[in-house]
Coordinates of C-alpha atoms in Angstrom, one line a residue:
X1 CA 83.8 167.9 -112.0
X2 CA 82.2 165.4 -109.7
X3 CA 81.8 166.1 -105.9
X4 CA 84.7 163.7 -104.9
X5 CA 87.1 165.6 -107.1
X6 CA 85.8 168.9 -105.9
X7 CA 86.2 167.8 -102.3
X8 CA 89.8 166.7 -102.9
X9 CA 90.6 170.0 -104.7
X10 CA 89.1 172.0 -101.8
X11 CA 91.2 170.2 -99.3
X12 CA 94.4 170.6 -101.4
X13 CA 93.6 174.3 -101.7
X14 CA 93.1 174.7 -98.0
X15 CA 96.4 173.0 -97.3
X16 CA 98.2 175.1 -99.9
X17 CA 96.9 178.3 -98.4
X18 CA 97.7 177.2 -94.9
X19 CA 101.3 176.2 -95.8
X20 CA 101.8 179.6 -97.4
X21 CA 100.7 181.5 -94.4
X22 CA 104.2 182.0 -92.8
X23 CA 103.6 185.8 -92.8
X24 CA 100.9 185.2 -90.2
X25 CA 103.0 183.2 -87.8
X26 CA 103.2 184.6 -84.3
X27 CA 99.8 186.4 -84.6
X28 CA 97.7 185.6 -81.5
X29 CA 94.0 184.9 -81.4
X30 CA 91.8 187.6 -79.9
X31 CA 90.5 186.5 -76.6
X32 CA 86.8 187.0 -77.4
X33 CA 84.6 183.9 -77.8
X34 CA 82.8 185.0 -81.0
X35 CA 83.9 184.5 -84.6
X36 CA 81.8 185.8 -87.5
X37 CA 82.7 184.8 -91.1
X38 CA 81.3 185.8 -94.5
X39 CA 82.1 183.5 -97.4
X40 CA 81.4 183.1 -101.1
X41 CA 80.5 179.4 -101.5
X42 CA 80.3 177.1 -104.5
X43 CA 77.4 174.7 -104.2
X44 CA 77.9 171.5 -106.2
X45 CA 75.0 169.1 -106.0
X46 CA 75.5 165.3 -106.2
X47 CA 72.1 165.0 -108.0
X48 CA 71.3 161.4 -107.1
X49 CA 67.8 160.4 -108.3
X50 CA 65.8 157.2 -107.8
X51 CA 62.6 158.4 -109.7
X52 CA 63.9 157.4 -113.1
X53 CA 63.5 161.0 -114.4
X54 CA 67.1 162.0 -114.1
X55 CA 66.4 164.9 -111.8
X56 CA 69.1 167.5 -111.1
X57 CA 69.5 171.1 -109.9
X58 CA 72.1 173.6 -111.1
X59 CA 75.3 174.4 -109.3
X60 CA 75.8 178.0 -108.2
X61 CA 77.8 180.4 -106.1
X62 CA 75.9 181.5 -103.0
X63 CA 76.6 183.9 -100.1
X64 CA 77.1 182.4 -96.6
X65 CA 77.4 183.9 -93.1
X66 CA 78.3 181.9 -90.0
X67 CA 78.5 182.7 -86.4
X68 CA 80.8 180.6 -84.1
X69 CA 81.0 180.6 -80.3
X70 CA 84.1 179.1 -78.6
X71 CA 83.3 177.3 -75.4
X72 CA 87.0 176.5 -74.9
X73 CA 90.2 177.3 -76.8
X74 CA 89.5 174.3 -79.1
X75 CA 85.8 173.6 -79.0
X76 CA 83.2 175.8 -80.8
X77 CA 79.7 175.6 -82.2
X78 CA 79.0 177.2 -85.6
X79 CA 75.6 178.2 -87.0
X80 CA 75.8 178.5 -90.8
X81 CA 73.2 180.7 -92.5
X82 CA 72.3 182.0 -96.0
X83 CA 69.2 183.3 -97.8
X84 CA 66.8 181.1 -99.8
X85 CA 68.5 180.0 -103.0
X86 CA 66.6 179.5 -106.3
X87 CA 67.5 176.6 -108.5
X88 CA 66.3 175.3 -111.9
X89 CA 65.0 171.7 -111.7
X90 CA 65.8 169.5 -114.7
X91 CA 64.8 166.1 -115.8
X92 CA 67.1 164.5 -118.4
X93 CA 64.4 162.0 -119.5
X94 CA 62.0 164.9 -120.2
X95 CA 64.4 167.0 -122.2
X96 CA 65.6 169.6 -119.7
X97 CA 64.1 172.2 -117.3
X98 CA 60.8 171.2 -115.7
X99 CA 60.5 173.9 -113.0
X100 CA 62.2 175.8 -110.2
X101 CA 62.4 175.7 -106.4
X102 CA 64.1 177.6 -103.5
X103 CA 65.8 176.0 -100.6
X104 CA 67.0 177.4 -97.2
X105 CA 69.7 175.1 -95.6
X106 CA 70.9 176.3 -92.2
X107 CA 73.3 174.0 -90.4
X108 CA 74.5 173.8 -86.8
X109 CA 77.9 172.1 -86.3
X110 CA 80.2 171.3 -83.3
X111 CA 83.9 172.0 -84.2
X112 CA 87.3 171.1 -82.9
X113 CA 90.0 173.7 -83.7
X114 CA 93.6 172.4 -83.7
X115 CA 96.6 174.3 -82.4
X116 CA 99.1 175.0 -85.2
X117 CA 101.7 177.7 -85.9
X118 CA 100.5 180.3 -88.3
X119 CA 97.1 178.8 -89.0
X120 CA 94.1 177.3 -87.3
X121 CA 92.7 174.1 -89.0
X122 CA 89.4 172.7 -87.8
X123 CA 86.9 169.9 -88.4
X124 CA 83.2 169.8 -87.6
X125 CA 80.1 167.7 -87.7
X126 CA 76.5 168.5 -87.0
X127 CA 72.9 168.7 -88.4
X128 CA 71.4 170.4 -91.4
X129 CA 67.7 171.4 -91.8
X130 CA 66.6 172.4 -95.3
X131 CA 63.3 174.0 -96.1
X132 CA 62.1 173.9 -99.7
X133 CA 59.8 176.7 -100.9
X134 CA 58.4 178.3 -104.0
X135 CA 58.2 174.9 -105.7
X136 CA 57.0 175.2 -109.3
X137 CA 56.9 171.8 -110.9
X138 CA 54.6 170.2 -113.5
X139 CA 51.0 169.6 -112.4
X140 CA 50.6 166.5 -110.2
X141 CA 54.3 166.5 -109.2
X142 CA 55.3 167.5 -105.7
X143 CA 58.1 167.1 -103.1
X144 CA 58.5 166.8 -99.3
X145 CA 59.4 170.4 -98.3
X146 CA 61.5 169.5 -95.2
X147 CA 64.8 167.6 -95.0
X148 CA 67.0 166.7 -92.1
X149 CA 70.5 165.4 -92.6
X150 CA 74.1 165.3 -91.4
X151 CA 76.7 168.0 -92.1
X152 CA 80.4 167.4 -92.2
X153 CA 83.1 170.1 -92.3
X154 CA 86.8 170.8 -92.6
X155 CA 88.6 174.1 -92.9
X156 CA 91.3 176.5 -91.9
X157 CA 91.5 180.1 -90.5
X158 CA 94.6 181.9 -91.5
X159 CA 95.4 184.9 -89.2
X160 CA 95.8 188.2 -91.1
X161 CA 95.9 190.4 -88.0
X162 CA 95.0 190.0 -84.4
X163 CA 91.2 189.8 -85.1
X164 CA 91.0 189.2 -88.9
X165 CA 91.2 185.8 -90.6
X166 CA 91.3 184.4 -94.1
X167 CA 89.0 181.3 -94.1
X168 CA 88.9 178.3 -96.5
X169 CA 86.1 175.8 -95.7
X170 CA 84.6 172.7 -97.3
X171 CA 81.3 171.1 -96.2
X172 CA 79.4 168.0 -97.2
X173 CA 75.7 168.4 -96.5
X174 CA 73.2 165.6 -96.8
X175 CA 69.9 167.0 -98.3
X176 CA 67.2 164.9 -99.8
X177 CA 63.5 165.0 -100.6
X178 CA 60.8 162.5 -101.6
X179 CA 59.2 163.1 -105.0
X180 CA 55.5 162.4 -105.5
X181 CA 53.5 162.0 -108.7
X182 CA 49.7 162.0 -108.4
X183 CA 50.0 161.7 -104.6
X184 CA 52.2 158.5 -104.9
X185 CA 55.9 158.4 -104.0
X186 CA 57.9 158.1 -107.2
X187 CA 61.3 158.1 -105.5
X188 CA 63.9 160.2 -103.7
X189 CA 66.0 163.0 -105.0
X190 CA 69.3 163.6 -103.1
X191 CA 70.9 167.0 -103.5
X192 CA 73.8 166.1 -101.1
X193 CA 76.0 169.1 -102.1
X194 CA 79.6 169.8 -101.5
X195 CA 80.1 173.4 -100.5
X196 CA 83.5 175.0 -101.0
X197 CA 83.9 178.5 -99.6
X198 CA 86.4 181.2 -99.2
X199 CA 85.9 184.3 -97.0
X200 CA 86.9 186.4 -94.1
X201 CA 86.4 186.0 -90.4
X202 CA 86.5 188.4 -87.5
X203 CA 87.2 187.3 -83.9
X204 CA 86.0 189.3 -80.9

């Protein structure tokens, strides 16, 4: 399934969950400014490569934790965190796996939370920084170990009780790195993943 289809599926799933949340209508937000969530997230990479090697990394499910602070009823900032994630690196023109790497991709987003009966949809935009580490590739092949890019987000918090929420979230994160062969730039590899997550949040 390509990333566009995954993004559409995630948004449909979020809307379906939200429309089915009538049992949560009438539940009020806790007044505290902090919201902490834990999610299981499916990372699906776009795998766009201009080196001619057909580079790709594997999709995987990763853990994610985020911390949000509400400046007002509708405006919040969210810091998205995980642990370094290991991926296989493949090159279709070379017959398969050529190495491994890890990446750590924290993001900081500014969000707008809408008022709606029974659920709390939101959108966000911000900045991602990704650090690549433990890069094991063929001799003479290397990558730029830092990446800065935009991050876009849409999601919904569905109240389960006064403080507890079911969360469905989808993000598009722009991550890329230059690839070098023998010290010369060979092209750019764009990870650009869509991250579809489901989890729980606690407001205090």
